[in-house]
Coordinates of C-alpha atoms in Angstrom, one line a residue:
X1 CA 11.6 38.7 -66.5
X2 CA 12.6 40.7 -63.4
X3 CA 9.7 39.3 -61.4
X4 CA 10.8 35.7 -62.3
X5 CA 14.3 36.5 -61.3
X6 CA 13.2 37.9 -57.9
X7 CA 11.0 34.9 -57.2
X8 CA 13.9 32.5 -58.1
X9 CA 16.2 34.5 -55.9
X10 CA 13.8 34.5 -52.9
X11 CA 13.4 30.7 -53.4
X12 CA 17.1 30.2 -53.3
X13 CA 17.4 32.4 -50.2
X14 CA 14.7 30.6 -48.4
X15 CA 16.2 27.2 -49.2
X16 CA 19.6 28.5 -48.1
X17 CA 18.3 29.8 -44.8
X18 CA 16.4 26.5 -44.2
X19 CA 19.5 24.5 -45.1
X20 CA 21.7 26.5 -42.8
X21 CA 19.3 26.1 -39.8
X22 CA 21.3 24.0 -37.3
X23 CA 19.8 21.5 -34.9
X24 CA 21.1 22.2 -31.4
X25 CA 23.9 20.0 -30.2
X26 CA 23.1 17.5 -27.4
X27 CA 24.9 19.9 -25.0
X28 CA 22.9 22.9 -26.2
X29 CA 19.6 20.9 -26.0
X30 CA 20.4 19.9 -22.4
X31 CA 21.3 23.5 -21.5
X32 CA 18.0 24.8 -23.0
X33 CA 16.0 22.0 -21.3
X34 CA 17.7 22.7 -17.9
X35 CA 16.4 26.3 -18.1
X36 CA 12.8 25.0 -18.1
X37 CA 11.0 24.0 -14.9
X38 CA 11.3 20.4 -13.7
X39 CA 7.7 19.1 -13.5
X40 CA 7.2 16.3 -11.0
X41 CA 4.0 14.4 -10.2
X42 CA 2.8 12.9 -7.0
X43 CA -0.4 11.7 -5.3
X44 CA -2.0 12.7 -2.0
X45 CA -1.3 9.3 -0.5
X46 CA 0.9 8.5 2.5
X47 CA 2.5 5.9 0.3
X48 CA 4.0 8.9 -1.4
X49 CA 5.5 10.0 1.9
X50 CA 8.7 11.6 0.6
X51 CA 6.8 13.6 -2.0
X52 CA 4.3 14.9 0.5
X53 CA 7.0 16.1 2.8
X54 CA 9.2 17.4 0.0
X55 CA 6.3 19.4 -1.3
X56 CA 4.9 20.6 2.0
X57 CA 8.1 21.5 3.7
X58 CA 9.7 23.3 0.7
X59 CA 12.6 20.7 0.6
X60 CA 12.0 20.1 -3.1
X61 CA 11.9 23.8 -3.9
X62 CA 15.1 24.3 -2.0
X63 CA 16.8 21.5 -3.9
X64 CA 15.4 22.3 -7.3
X65 CA 14.7 26.0 -7.5
X66 CA 12.5 25.8 -10.7
X67 CA 10.6 22.7 -9.8
X68 CA 6.9 22.5 -10.4
X69 CA 4.9 19.9 -8.4
X70 CA 1.7 18.5 -9.8
X71 CA -0.8 16.4 -7.9
X72 CA -2.6 13.5 -9.5
X73 CA -5.3 11.1 -8.1
X74 CA -4.3 8.0 -10.0
X75 CA -1.3 6.4 -11.8
X76 CA -2.7 6.3 -15.4
X77 CA -3.2 10.1 -15.5
X78 CA 0.3 10.8 -14.2
X79 CA 1.8 8.3 -16.7
X80 CA -0.1 9.9 -19.6
X81 CA 1.4 13.3 -18.5
X82 CA 4.8 11.8 -18.4
X83 CA 4.7 10.1 -21.8
X84 CA 3.1 13.1 -23.4
X85 CA 6.0 15.4 -22.1
X86 CA 3.9 17.3 -19.6
X87 CA 6.0 15.8 -16.7
X88 CA 9.7 15.0 -16.4
X89 CA 9.4 12.8 -13.3
X90 CA 6.7 11.3 -11.1
X91 CA 6.1 9.2 -8.0
X92 CA 3.9 6.3 -9.0
X93 CA 2.9 2.7 -8.1
X94 CA 4.8 -0.2 -9.7
X95 CA 1.7 -1.3 -11.7
X96 CA 1.3 1.9 -13.8
X97 CA 5.1 2.2 -14.2
X98 CA 5.4 -1.4 -15.6
X99 CA 2.4 -1.0 -17.8
X100 CA 3.6 2.3 -19.2
X101 CA 7.1 0.9 -19.8
X102 CA 5.8 -2.0 -21.8
X103 CA 3.1 -0.1 -23.7
X104 CA 4.8 3.2 -24.4
X105 CA 7.9 2.2 -26.3
X106 CA 10.0 1.3 -23.2
X107 CA 10.8 5.0 -22.6
X108 CA 10.0 5.0 -18.9
X109 CA 12.8 4.6 -16.3
X110 CA 12.7 3.8 -12.6
X111 CA 15.5 5.9 -11.0
X112 CA 14.8 5.1 -7.4
X113 CA 12.3 3.4 -5.0
X114 CA 10.3 5.4 -2.4
X115 CA 8.2 3.0 -0.3
X116 CA 7.9 -0.7 0.3
X117 CA 4.8 -2.5 1.7
X118 CA 1.5 -1.0 2.8
X119 CA -1.2 -3.1 1.1
X120 CA -3.7 -5.4 2.8
X121 CA -6.8 -7.4 2.2
X122 CA -9.3 -6.4 4.8
X123 CA -12.5 -8.4 5.3
X124 CA -15.7 -7.9 7.4
X125 CA -16.6 -11.5 8.2
X126 CA -14.3 -13.9 6.2
X127 CA -11.4 -15.4 8.2
X128 CA -10.2 -17.8 5.4
X129 CA -10.1 -17.8 1.6
X130 CA -13.0 -20.4 1.5
X131 CA -15.2 -18.0 3.4
X132 CA -14.9 -15.5 0.5
X133 CA -17.1 -17.6 -1.8
X134 CA -20.2 -15.7 -2.9
X135 CA -18.9 -12.4 -1.5
X136 CA -18.0 -9.1 -3.2
X137 CA -14.5 -7.6 -2.8
X138 CA -13.2 -4.3 -4.1
X139 CA -9.9 -2.9 -5.4
X140 CA -9.0 0.7 -6.2
X141 CA -8.9 0.4 -10.0
X142 CA -9.1 -2.3 -12.6
X143 CA -5.5 -3.4 -13.4
X144 CA -3.8 -1.2 -10.8
X145 CA -1.2 -2.6 -8.4
X146 CA -3.7 -3.8 -5.7
X147 CA -6.2 -5.1 -8.2
X148 CA -3.6 -7.3 -9.8
X149 CA -2.4 -8.5 -6.3
X150 CA -6.0 -9.4 -5.4
X151 CA -6.8 -11.2 -8.6
X152 CA -3.6 -13.1 -8.5
X153 CA -4.0 -14.1 -4.9
X154 CA -7.6 -15.3 -5.5
X155 CA -6.4 -17.5 -8.3
X156 CA -3.8 -19.0 -6.0
X157 CA -6.6 -19.9 -3.6
X158 CA -8.6 -21.6 -6.3
X159 CA -11.2 -18.9 -6.4
X160 CA -12.5 -17.7 -9.8
X161 CA -13.3 -14.1 -10.2
X162 CA -16.8 -13.7 -11.6
X163 CA -17.8 -17.2 -10.5
X164 CA -16.7 -17.7 -6.9
X165 CA -16.0 -14.1 -6.0
X166 CA -17.0 -10.7 -7.4
X167 CA -14.3 -8.0 -7.7
X168 CA -15.5 -4.5 -8.1
X169 CA -13.0 -1.6 -8.8
X170 CA -13.9 1.5 -6.7
X171 CA -12.2 4.6 -5.5
X172 CA -10.7 4.3 -2.1
X173 CA -13.2 6.6 -0.4
X174 CA -16.1 4.7 -2.0
X175 CA -14.5 1.4 -0.8
X176 CA -14.5 2.7 2.8
X177 CA -18.0 4.0 2.6
X178 CA -19.4 0.7 1.2
X179 CA -17.4 -1.3 3.7
X180 CA -18.8 0.8 6.6
X181 CA -22.3 0.2 5.3
X182 CA -21.8 -3.5 4.9
X183 CA -22.2 -3.4 1.1
X184 CA -19.0 -5.2 0.4
X185 CA -17.2 -8.0 2.2
X186 CA -13.7 -6.3 1.9
X187 CA -11.0 -4.9 -0.3
X188 CA -7.4 -5.0 -1.2
X189 CA -6.2 -1.5 -0.6
X190 CA -3.1 0.7 0.1
X191 CA -2.6 2.5 3.4
X192 CA -4.1 4.4 5.1
X193 CA -7.3 2.8 3.7
X194 CA -6.5 -0.6 5.2
X195 CA -6.0 0.9 8.7
X196 CA -9.2 2.9 8.3
X197 CA -11.2 -0.1 7.4
X198 CA -9.9 -1.9 10.5
X199 CA -10.3 1.1 12.9
X200 CA -13.5 2.5 11.6
X201 CA -15.3 -0.5 10.2
X202 CA -14.2 -3.3 12.5
X203 CA -12.3 -5.0 9.7
X204 CA -9.9 -7.9 9.9
X205 CA -6.6 -8.1 7.9
X206 CA -6.9 -11.4 6.1
X207 CA -3.8 -10.8 4.0
X208 CA -0.8 -8.5 4.7
X209 CA 0.7 -8.4 1.2
X210 CA 4.2 -8.4 2.7
X211 CA 3.7 -12.0 3.7
X212 CA 3.5 -13.0 0.0
X213 CA 6.9 -11.7 -1.0
X214 CA 10.5 -12.8 -0.5
X215 CA 11.9 -11.1 2.6
X216 CA 8.5 -9.6 3.0
X217 CA 9.4 -6.8 0.7
X218 CA 7.7 -5.4 -2.4
X219 CA 7.8 -1.9 -3.9
X220 CA 4.7 0.2 -3.5
X221 CA 5.9 3.5 -4.8
X222 CA 8.8 4.3 -7.2
X223 CA 10.3 7.5 -8.7
X224 CA 10.2 7.4 -12.5
X225 CA 11.3 9.6 -15.4
X226 CA 11.8 9.1 -19.1
X227 CA 14.9 8.2 -21.2
X228 CA 14.7 11.6 -22.8
X229 CA 14.6 13.5 -19.5
X230 CA 17.6 11.4 -18.3
X231 CA 19.6 12.7 -21.3
X232 CA 18.4 16.3 -21.2
X233 CA 17.6 17.0 -17.5
X234 CA 20.2 15.0 -15.8
X235 CA 21.4 17.8 -13.4
X236 CA 17.9 18.7 -12.3
X237 CA 17.0 15.1 -11.8
X238 CA 20.1 14.7 -9.6
X239 CA 19.0 17.7 -7.5
X240 CA 15.6 16.0 -7.1
X241 CA 17.2 12.7 -6.2
X242 CA 19.4 14.4 -3.6
X243 CA 16.3 15.7 -1.9
X244 CA 14.6 12.3 -2.2
X245 CA 17.5 10.5 -0.7
X246 CA 17.7 13.0 2.2
X247 CA 14.0 12.7 3.0
X248 CA 14.3 8.9 2.8
X249 CA 17.2 8.9 5.3
X250 CA 15.2 11.2 7.6
X251 CA 12.4 8.6 7.6
X252 CA 14.9 5.8 8.3
X253 CA 16.7 7.7 11.1
X254 CA 13.8 9.5 12.8
X255 CA 10.6 7.6 11.9
X256 CA 8.3 9.2 14.5
X257 CA 9.3 12.7 13.6
X258 CA 9.1 12.0 9.8
X259 CA 5.6 10.4 10.1
X260 CA 4.3 13.5 11.9
X261 CA 5.7 15.6 9.0
X262 CA 3.9 13.3 6.5
X263 CA 0.6 13.8 8.3
X264 CA 1.1 17.6 8.4
X265 CA 1.8 17.6 4.7
X266 CA -1.1 15.2 4.0
X267 CA -3.4 17.5 5.9
X268 CA -2.3 20.5 3.9
X269 CA -3.2 18.9 0.5
X270 CA -6.4 17.0 1.6
X271 CA -7.6 19.2 4.4
X272 CA -8.0 16.1 6.6
X273 CA -5.0 14.9 8.7
X274 CA -5.1 11.3 9.7
X275 CA -5.8 10.4 13.4
X276 CA -2.7 9.3 15.3
X277 CA -3.8 5.7 15.9
X278 CA -4.6 5.1 12.2
X279 CA -1.5 6.9 11.1
X280 CA 0.7 4.7 13.4
X281 CA -1.1 1.5 12.3
X282 CA -0.6 2.5 8.6
X283 CA 3.1 3.2 8.9
X284 CA 3.7 -0.1 10.8
X285 CA 3.3 -1.8 7.4
X286 CA 5.3 0.8 5.3
X287 CA 9.0 1.0 4.9
X288 CA 11.2 3.6 3.3
X289 CA 13.3 2.4 0.4
X290 CA 15.7 3.6 -2.3
X291 CA 17.1 0.6 -4.1
X292 CA 15.1 -1.2 -6.8
X293 CA 14.7 -5.0 -6.6
X294 CA 14.4 -6.1 -10.3
X295 CA 13.3 -9.7 -9.3
X296 CA 10.3 -8.4 -7.4
X297 CA 9.4 -6.0 -10.3
X298 CA 9.6 -9.0 -12.7
X299 CA 7.4 -11.1 -10.5
X300 CA 4.8 -8.3 -10.4
X301 CA 5.0 -8.1 -14.2
X302 CA 4.5 -11.9 -14.5
X303 CA 1.4 -11.6 -12.3
X304 CA 0.0 -8.8 -14.5
X305 CA 0.8 -10.8 -17.7
X306 CA -0.8 -14.0 -16.4
X307 CA -4.0 -11.9 -15.8
X308 CA -3.8 -10.5 -19.4
X309 CA -3.1 -6.8 -18.4
X310 CA 0.2 -6.5 -20.1
X311 CA 1.7 -8.3 -23.2
X312 CA 5.1 -9.2 -21.7
X313 CA 7.0 -9.5 -18.4
X314 CA 10.4 -8.6 -20.0
X315 CA 11.5 -5.5 -18.1
X316 CA 15.0 -5.1 -19.6
X317 CA 15.9 -1.5 -19.4
X318 CA 13.2 -0.4 -16.9
X319 CA 15.5 0.3 -14.0
X320 CA 18.3 2.9 -14.3
X321 CA 20.1 3.6 -11.1
X322 CA 23.0 5.5 -12.6
X323 CA 21.8 8.9 -11.1
X324 CA 21.2 7.3 -7.7
X325 CA 24.7 5.9 -7.8
X326 CA 26.1 9.3 -8.5
X327 CA 24.1 11.0 -5.8
X328 CA 24.9 8.4 -3.2
X329 CA 28.6 8.1 -4.0
X330 CA 30.9 8.8 -1.0
X331 CA 32.5 11.8 -2.8
X332 CA 29.2 13.2 -4.1
X333 CA 28.5 16.8 -3.3
X334 CA 25.7 17.4 -0.8

């Protein structure tokens, strides 16, 4: 009898405790989240220029004291980390950003742009689209930003992949090696790989991708986060954006000095700084940027949809510049 009473009492007590357990308020959740490190991804590419300098110079650490920077080699791995909650923000190409937004519940948000331009089709012998017939071209990864650009452009020229032209996805270092050895005709690549194929392999720029876009502008690298992080990590993301804006303005105002800092930071993470002529040639096709161009993003999405890489080109909700507006407001604190 007494045992039964005790069991019943404990059951009531447990239920009572469980029932009284409060979910933290939105403000409390944000406070708890802000105490955690802000984890930010980037790649060792010069098209991630602000991230390289922000990491190498300590500018990010100064702006966001408990930041953790993580280096990735490709967009899919970084986007997987972002959607699984292992990152709060990342620099990434538009292809993986759009793909993740459409395939992962529309949770990803572009909060700023980093770099425009910087992708080229370099060929060994071909000087026209017709001369590509029967040749093998490469791209950095199946379905990535440059791969989609290449396949879309070939279609526009009336060339069928698999019939008229072979397209082989390869890593950028492998592309350069095979190009130097004459194993492939060319490749659609980001910088500095295009400049290296020209300088080291005697390549010819058949297409500068800027020539295919309105006003010669298209986004190469964007800064993304998630809807959840925007709600819970707003102040830390603002700190990151302040540093990102400051670095972008340094690039705009003193390009030569900034490019040297990019190369210094690139050398730190790769162990191999880029030669001065190749660096200058690469940056001649790159531009710093902050504001997103939704029309260009939608056009990129339509290209990927036409090729069957994504199910839709509806990007409603992808761009959220509310934080950028706050950071760049005339009365915003430095």
